[in-house]
CSV table of C-alpha atoms in Angstrom, one decimal:
chain,number,residue,atom,x,y,z
A,1304,MET,CA,0.0,0.1,-0.1
A,1305,LYS,CA,3.0,2.4,0.7
A,1306,ASP,CA,4.1,2.2,-3.0
A,1307,CYS,CA,0.5,3.3,-4.5
A,1308,LEU,CA,0.5,6.6,-2.5
A,1309,LEU,CA,0.8,9.6,-4.5
A,1310,THR,CA,2.7,13.0,-3.1
A,1311,ARG,CA,0.4,16.1,-3.1
A,1312,SER,CA,2.5,17.4,-6.2
A,1313,GLU,CA,1.7,14.4,-8.1
A,1314,VAL,CA,-1.8,14.8,-7.3
A,1315,LEU,CA,-2.0,18.3,-8.2
A,1316,SER,CA,-0.2,17.9,-11.4
A,1317,ALA,CA,-2.6,15.1,-12.4
A,1318,PHE,CA,-5.4,17.2,-11.5
A,1319,VAL,CA,-4.0,20.1,-13.7
A,1320,ALA,CA,-2.9,17.7,-16.6
A,1321,GLY,CA,-6.5,16.1,-17.0
A,1322,PRO,CA,-8.3,19.3,-18.0
A,1323,LEU,CA,-5.2,20.4,-20.5
A,1324,VAL,CA,-5.5,17.4,-22.3
A,1325,LEU,CA,-9.2,17.6,-22.5
A,1326,VAL,CA,-8.8,21.0,-23.9
A,1327,CYS,CA,-6.3,20.1,-26.5
A,1328,VAL,CA,-8.4,17.3,-27.8
A,1329,CYS,CA,-11.5,19.9,-27.9
A,1330,CYS,CA,-9.3,22.2,-29.7
A,1331,ARG,CA,-7.7,19.7,-32.2
A,1332,SER,CA,-11.5,18.5,-32.9
A,1333,TRP,CA,-12.9,21.8,-33.5
A,1334,THR,CA,-9.7,22.9,-35.8
A,1335,GLU,CA,-10.4,20.0,-38.0
A,1336,MET,CA,-14.0,20.2,-37.9
A,1337,PHE,CA,-13.6,23.7,-39.1
A,1338,PHE,CA,-10.9,23.1,-41.9
A,1339,ASN,CA,-13.5,20.0,-43.1
A,1340,THR,CA,-16.4,22.5,-43.1
A,1341,ALA,CA,-14.3,25.1,-45.1
A,1342,LEU,CA,-13.1,22.4,-47.5
A,1343,VAL,CA,-16.7,21.0,-48.0
A,1344,PHE,CA,-18.3,24.5,-48.6
A,1345,VAL,CA,-15.4,25.8,-51.1
A,1346,THR,CA,-15.3,22.7,-53.1
A,1347,ASP,CA,-19.2,22.7,-53.1
A,1348,LEU,CA,-19.4,26.1,-54.3
A,1349,ALA,CA,-16.6,25.3,-56.9
A,1350,ALA,CA,-18.2,22.5,-58.2
A,1351,ARG,CA,-21.5,24.1,-58.5
A,1352,LEU,CA,-20.2,26.8,-60.8
A,1353,LEU,CA,-18.0,24.6,-62.8
A,1354,GLY,CA,-20.9,22.1,-63.2
A,1355,ASN,CA,-23.2,24.7,-64.2
A,1356,TRP,CA,-24.6,24.2,-67.7
A,1357,LEU,CA,-24.3,27.9,-68.4
A,1358,PHE,CA,-20.7,27.9,-67.3
A,1359,ARG,CA,-19.9,24.8,-69.7
A,1360,GLN,CA,-21.7,26.1,-72.8
A,1361,HIS,CA,-20.1,29.4,-72.6
A,1362,PHE,CA,-16.7,29.2,-71.1
A,1363,HIS,CA,-15.1,28.8,-74.6
A,1364,LEU,CA,-16.9,32.0,-75.8
A,1365,LEU,CA,-15.4,33.9,-72.6
A,1366,LEU,CA,-11.9,32.6,-73.2
A,1367,SER,CA,-12.1,33.6,-77.0
A,1368,ALA,CA,-13.2,37.0,-75.8
A,1369,VAL,CA,-10.4,37.4,-73.5
A,1370,VAL,CA,-8.0,36.3,-76.5
A,1371,LEU,CA,-9.5,38.9,-78.6
A,1372,PHE,CA,-9.7,41.8,-76.4
A,1373,GLY,CA,-7.0,41.1,-73.9
A,1374,PRO,CA,-4.2,43.2,-75.8
A,1375,ALA,CA,-6.2,46.3,-75.3
A,1376,LEU,CA,-5.2,46.0,-71.4
A,1377,SER,CA,-1.8,47.0,-72.9
A,1378,LEU,CA,-2.9,50.6,-72.6
A,1379,TRP,CA,-3.6,50.6,-68.8
A,1380,VAL,CA,-1.2,48.4,-67.5
A,1381,SER,CA,2.4,49.6,-66.2
A,1382,PRO,CA,5.4,48.7,-68.2
A,1383,HIS,CA,7.5,48.9,-64.9
A,1384,SER,CA,5.2,46.1,-63.1
A,1385,VAL,CA,6.9,42.9,-62.2
A,1386,PHE,CA,4.9,41.0,-64.8
A,1387,ALA,CA,6.3,42.9,-67.4
A,1388,ARG,CA,9.4,40.8,-67.2
A,1389,LYS,CA,9.8,37.3,-68.8
A,1390,SER,CA,12.1,36.6,-65.8
A,1391,HIS,CA,9.2,36.7,-63.5
A,1392,PHE,CA,9.1,33.2,-61.5
A,1393,LEU,CA,5.4,32.6,-62.4
A,1394,TYR,CA,6.4,32.7,-66.1
A,1395,ARG,CA,9.6,30.5,-65.2
A,1396,LEU,CA,7.8,27.9,-62.9
A,1397,PHE,CA,4.7,27.4,-64.5
A,1398,LEU,CA,4.5,29.0,-68.0
A,1399,ARG,CA,7.4,26.9,-69.2
A,1400,SER,CA,5.9,23.7,-67.9
A,1401,GLY,CA,2.6,24.0,-68.1
A,1402,TRP,CA,1.4,21.1,-69.6
A,1403,GLY,CA,3.2,19.0,-66.8
A,1404,TRP,CA,1.3,21.3,-64.2
A,1405,THR,CA,-2.0,20.4,-65.6
A,1406,CYS,CA,-1.2,16.6,-66.4
A,1407,ILE,CA,0.0,16.2,-62.7
A,1408,PHE,CA,-3.1,17.8,-60.8
A,1409,VAL,CA,-5.7,16.9,-63.5
A,1410,GLY,CA,-4.4,13.3,-63.9
A,1411,SER,CA,-4.4,13.0,-60.1
A,1412,PHE,CA,-8.0,14.1,-60.0
A,1413,ILE,CA,-9.0,11.9,-63.2
A,1414,PHE,CA,-7.5,8.8,-61.6
A,1415,LEU,CA,-8.7,9.2,-57.8
A,1416,PHE,CA,-12.3,10.1,-58.9
A,1417,SER,CA,-12.7,7.4,-61.4
A,1418,PHE,CA,-10.9,4.8,-59.1
A,1419,SER,CA,-12.8,5.5,-55.9
A,1420,ILE,CA,-16.0,4.8,-57.9
A,1421,ARG,CA,-15.4,2.0,-60.0
A,1422,ARG,CA,-12.3,0.3,-58.1
A,1423,SER,CA,-11.0,-0.5,-61.7
A,1424,LEU,CA,-7.5,0.0,-63.1
A,1425,SER,CA,-8.5,-0.3,-66.7
A,1426,VAL,CA,-11.2,2.0,-66.3
A,1427,SER,CA,-9.1,4.9,-64.8
A,1428,ILE,CA,-6.5,4.1,-67.3
A,1429,ARG,CA,-9.0,4.8,-70.0
A,1430,HIS,CA,-10.1,8.1,-68.7
A,1431,LEU,CA,-6.6,9.1,-68.0
A,1432,SER,CA,-5.9,8.4,-71.7
A,1433,ARG,CA,-8.0,11.6,-72.6
A,1434,LEU,CA,-4.7,13.3,-71.5
A,1435,ALA,CA,-2.5,11.3,-73.5
A,1436,VAL,CA,-4.5,12.3,-76.6
A,1437,ALA,CA,-4.5,15.8,-75.8
A,1438,GLY,CA,-0.8,15.6,-75.1
A,1439,GLY,CA,0.1,14.1,-78.3
A,1440,LEU,CA,-1.9,16.6,-80.1
A,1441,TRP,CA,-0.6,19.5,-78.7
A,1442,ILE,CA,3.1,18.3,-79.3
A,1443,GLY,CA,2.2,17.4,-82.8
A,1444,PHE,CA,0.8,20.8,-83.5
A,1445,CYS,CA,3.9,22.5,-81.7
A,1446,LYS,CA,6.1,20.1,-84.1
A,1447,LEU,CA,4.1,21.6,-87.1
A,1448,LEU,CA,4.3,25.2,-86.2
A,1449,ASP,CA,8.1,24.7,-85.7
A,1450,LEU,CA,8.2,23.7,-89.1
A,1451,LEU,CA,6.1,26.4,-90.5
A,1452,GLU,CA,8.3,28.9,-88.8
A,1453,ASN,CA,11.3,27.5,-90.1
A,1454,ALA,CA,9.8,27.3,-93.8
A,1455,THR,CA,8.4,30.9,-93.9
A,1456,GLY,CA,11.1,32.7,-91.9
A,1457,SER,CA,14.1,34.6,-92.8
A,1458,CYS,CA,17.1,35.4,-90.8
A,1459,TYR,CA,17.8,39.4,-89.8
A,1460,GLU,CA,20.6,41.1,-88.6
A,1461,THR,CA,20.5,44.3,-86.7
A,1462,LEU,CA,22.7,47.2,-87.5
A,1463,ASN,CA,25.6,48.3,-85.1
A,1464,ALA,CA,24.2,50.1,-82.0
A,1465,GLY,CA,24.2,54.2,-82.6
A,1466,LEU,CA,23.1,53.9,-86.4
A,1467,GLU,CA,19.9,54.6,-87.8
A,1468,VAL,CA,16.7,53.5,-86.3
A,1469,SER,CA,13.2,53.7,-88.2
A,1470,ASN,CA,10.1,54.5,-85.9
A,1471,GLY,CA,12.1,53.6,-83.0
A,1472,GLN,CA,13.2,50.3,-84.0
A,1473,PRO,CA,16.7,49.2,-85.2
A,1474,LEU,CA,17.0,48.5,-89.0
A,1475,LEU,CA,17.5,45.2,-90.0
A,1476,VAL,CA,19.8,43.7,-92.5
A,1477,LEU,CA,18.6,40.4,-94.3
A,1478,ARG,CA,21.0,37.4,-94.3
A,1479,GLU,CA,20.3,35.0,-96.9
A,1480,GLY,CA,21.2,31.3,-96.5
A,1481,GLU,CA,20.9,31.2,-92.9
A,1482,SER,CA,18.9,28.4,-91.1
A,1483,ARG,CA,17.0,29.1,-88.0
A,1484,SER,CA,19.2,27.2,-85.7
A,1485,GLU,CA,22.0,28.8,-87.0
A,1486,CYS,CA,20.6,32.3,-87.0
A,1487,LEU,CA,19.5,31.9,-83.4
A,1488,ARG,CA,23.0,30.5,-82.7
A,1489,ALA,CA,24.8,33.6,-84.1
A,1490,ARG,CA,22.0,35.9,-81.9
A,1491,MET,CA,20.4,37.1,-85.0
A,1492,LEU,CA,16.7,37.9,-85.2
A,1493,TRP,CA,14.7,35.1,-87.1
A,1494,ARG,CA,11.2,36.3,-88.7
A,1495,GLY,CA,8.7,33.9,-90.0
A,1496,TYR,CA,4.9,33.0,-89.7
A,1497,GLU,CA,4.5,32.6,-85.7
A,1498,VAL,CA,1.5,31.3,-83.8
A,1499,SER,CA,1.9,31.6,-80.2
A,1500,GLU,CA,2.5,28.2,-78.2
A,1501,ASP,CA,1.9,29.8,-74.9
A,1502,VAL,CA,-1.4,31.2,-75.7
A,1503,PHE,CA,-2.3,28.0,-77.3
A,1504,LEU,CA,-1.1,25.8,-74.2
A,1505,LEU,CA,-2.9,28.2,-71.7
A,1506,CYS,CA,-6.3,28.2,-73.9
A,1507,LEU,CA,-6.0,24.1,-74.4
A,1508,CYS,CA,-5.3,23.7,-70.6
A,1509,CYS,CA,-8.1,26.1,-69.4
A,1510,LEU,CA,-10.6,24.3,-71.6
A,1511,LEU,CA,-9.2,20.7,-70.6
A,1512,LEU,CA,-9.4,21.8,-66.8
A,1513,ALA,CA,-13.2,22.9,-67.0
A,1514,GLU,CA,-14.1,19.8,-69.1
A,1515,GLU,CA,-12.5,17.5,-66.9
A,1516,THR,CA,-13.5,19.2,-63.4
A,1517,ALA,CA,-17.0,19.8,-64.6
A,1518,VAL,CA,-18.2,16.3,-63.8
A,1519,PHE,CA,-17.5,16.9,-60.1
A,1520,GLY,CA,-20.6,19.1,-59.7
A,1521,PRO,CA,-23.3,16.7,-61.0
A,1522,TYR,CA,-21.7,13.9,-58.8
A,1523,LEU,CA,-21.9,15.8,-55.8
A,1524,SER,CA,-25.5,16.9,-56.6
A,1525,LEU,CA,-26.5,13.3,-57.2
A,1526,GLY,CA,-25.6,12.1,-53.7
A,1527,GLY,CA,-21.9,11.2,-54.7
A,1528,VAL,CA,-19.3,10.4,-51.6
A,1529,SER,CA,-16.3,12.3,-51.8
A,1530,ASP,CA,-13.4,12.4,-49.0
A,1531,ALA,CA,-11.0,15.0,-48.3
A,1532,PRO,CA,-8.1,13.9,-50.8
A,1533,LEU,CA,-10.6,14.0,-53.6
A,1534,ARG,CA,-12.0,17.3,-52.6
A,1535,ILE,CA,-8.2,18.9,-52.2
A,1536,LEU,CA,-7.3,17.6,-55.6
A,1537,PHE,CA,-10.4,19.1,-57.2
A,1538,LEU,CA,-9.8,22.3,-55.4
A,1539,PHE,CA,-6.0,22.5,-56.7
A,1540,CYS,CA,-7.3,22.0,-60.3
A,1541,VAL,CA,-9.7,24.9,-59.6
A,1542,LEU,CA,-6.7,26.9,-58.6
A,1543,LEU,CA,-4.7,25.8,-61.5
A,1544,LEU,CA,-7.6,27.0,-63.7
A,1545,GLY,CA,-7.5,30.5,-62.1
A,1546,LEU,CA,-3.7,30.6,-62.6
A,1547,TRP,CA,-3.7,29.9,-66.3
A,1548,ILE,CA,-6.4,32.4,-66.9
A,1549,PHE,CA,-4.2,35.1,-64.8
A,1550,LEU,CA,-1.3,34.1,-66.9
A,1551,LEU,CA,-3.3,34.3,-70.1
A,1552,PHE,CA,-4.3,38.0,-69.0
A,1553,CYS,CA,-0.7,38.8,-67.9
A,1554,LEU,CA,0.6,37.6,-71.5
A,1555,LEU,CA,-1.8,39.5,-73.2
A,1556,ALA,CA,-1.6,42.8,-71.7
A,1557,TYR,CA,2.4,42.8,-71.1
A,1558,PHE,CA,3.3,40.9,-74.2
A,1559,PRO,CA,0.8,42.0,-76.9
A,1560,GLN,CA,1.6,40.2,-79.7
A,1561,PHE,CA,-1.5,40.4,-82.5
A,1562,PRO,CA,-2.2,38.2,-84.8
A,1563,THR,CA,0.0,35.6,-83.3
A,1564,GLN,CA,-1.5,35.2,-80.1
A,1565,LEU,CA,-5.1,35.2,-81.9
A,1566,LEU,CA,-4.1,32.4,-83.9
A,1567,GLY,CA,-2.7,30.8,-80.9
A,1568,GLY,CA,-6.1,30.9,-79.1
A,1569,ALA,CA,-8.0,29.8,-82.0
A,1570,LEU,CA,-6.0,26.6,-82.7
A,1571,GLY,CA,-6.5,26.0,-78.7
A,1572,CYS,CA,-10.1,26.2,-78.9
A,1573,LEU,CA,-10.1,24.1,-82.3
A,1574,SER,CA,-8.2,21.4,-80.3
A,1575,TRP,CA,-10.7,21.3,-77.7
A,1576,ARG,CA,-13.8,21.3,-80.0
A,1577,ALA,CA,-12.1,18.4,-82.2
A,1578,LEU,CA,-11.5,16.7,-79.0
A,1579,TYR,CA,-14.1,16.9,-76.4
A,1580,GLN,CA,-17.0,18.1,-78.9
A,1581,GLY,CA,-16.0,15.5,-81.6
A,1582,TRP,CA,-14.1,12.8,-81.1
A,1583,PHE,CA,-14.8,11.8,-77.4
A,1584,ARG,CA,-18.4,11.7,-78.0
A,1585,LEU,CA,-18.3,8.5,-80.0
A,1586,GLY,CA,-18.5,6.8,-76.7
A,1587,PRO,CA,-15.8,4.4,-75.0
A,1588,ASN,CA,-14.4,1.8,-77.1
A,1589,TRP,CA,-11.1,0.6,-78.2
A,1590,PHE,CA,-10.2,3.7,-79.9
A,1591,CYS,CA,-11.9,6.5,-77.8
A,1592,PRO,CA,-11.7,7.1,-74.3
A,1593,GLY,CA,-15.2,8.7,-74.0
A,1594,ARG,CA,-16.4,11.7,-72.2
A,1595,PRO,CA,-15.5,12.9,-68.7
A,1596,GLY,CA,-17.6,10.8,-66.4
A,1597,GLN,CA,-18.8,8.4,-68.7
A,1598,GLY,CA,-19.3,5.1,-67.3
A,1599,LEU,CA,-18.7,6.1,-63.9
A,1600,LEU,CA,-21.7,7.4,-62.1
A,1601,ASN,CA,-23.6,4.0,-61.8
A,1602,PRO,CA,-21.8,2.5,-58.7
A,1603,LYS,CA,-23.6,-0.5,-57.2
A,1604,THR,CA,-22.6,0.1,-53.5
A,1605,ASN,CA,-23.2,3.1,-51.6
A,1606,THR,CA,-25.2,5.3,-53.9
A,1607,SER,CA,-28.0,4.7,-56.3
A,1608,LEU,CA,-26.4,7.4,-58.8
A,1609,GLN,CA,-27.7,6.7,-62.3
A,1610,GLU,CA,-25.4,7.6,-65.4
A,1611,GLU,CA,-27.6,9.1,-67.9
A,1612,PRO,CA,-28.8,12.4,-66.1
A,1613,LEU,CA,-25.0,13.3,-65.8
A,1614,ASN,CA,-24.6,12.4,-69.3
A,1615,HIS,CA,-27.3,14.3,-70.3
A,1616,ASN,CA,-27.0,17.5,-68.4
A,1617,HIS,CA,-23.0,17.4,-68.9
A,1618,HIS,CA,-23.1,17.6,-72.7
A,1619,SER,CA,-26.7,19.1,-73.4
């Protein structure tokens, strides 16, 4: 019995530690509840916007208007802004590897969304193949644009500094017989028929993100179950969509190049229409991955969702 006796200080510390542990546990639970509630509210709001038929039907028109009238913003922006330098970290970190960022976040969302519903690796790979098709189309167009610029361009050498200028621009001397690689290696100018690959990539990524994430809103409205990782990935995709739109505004406002940017935007919209409004509508088979969400919303476990309402509303 003597070993079981506690001192007064030990009793006091135990009495104080009990409520402290209880307070810490309560604070932790309240913090987790707050963040979970905020995550659900924000993702539901974003999913409702991206899944709205009005947004889906007119987002490409909004993007086209941005590309068409965006260069007019150059009249109001400051040339001394940090975004007026192409060495800005946003351009270096995101714009030069835009397709990689899009594949990482959208691919993760597509895989987790499809696998959590069907638990089938083949179904998830089939839906992921849409990214591979879009990536192949983007790479193919970039190769064709490079060939077009090489075939239609010419090499120019600038006159020595301090000599004549015309309309504030240095005079150029044509150098015949120079290839594009040799011209750029000699630090001369190559002028050819150009299409803005940056605007092309941003428009294609924006439309792809809007298409692939639009299925999440109807899924939630039909009672689909979604855990925190899926909602966090969806939120990252929404943030990436906002970043691409912001960078598109920056390119058009601070580096206006008409009509090369307009041609790049038109090529991006045409690529989206050929894939998501054309080929992917043929239905899932050996040569077509199908539309986003097709074949997913008919689980036989916890929910009684039906596939047809989503397919009808998503592509009406």
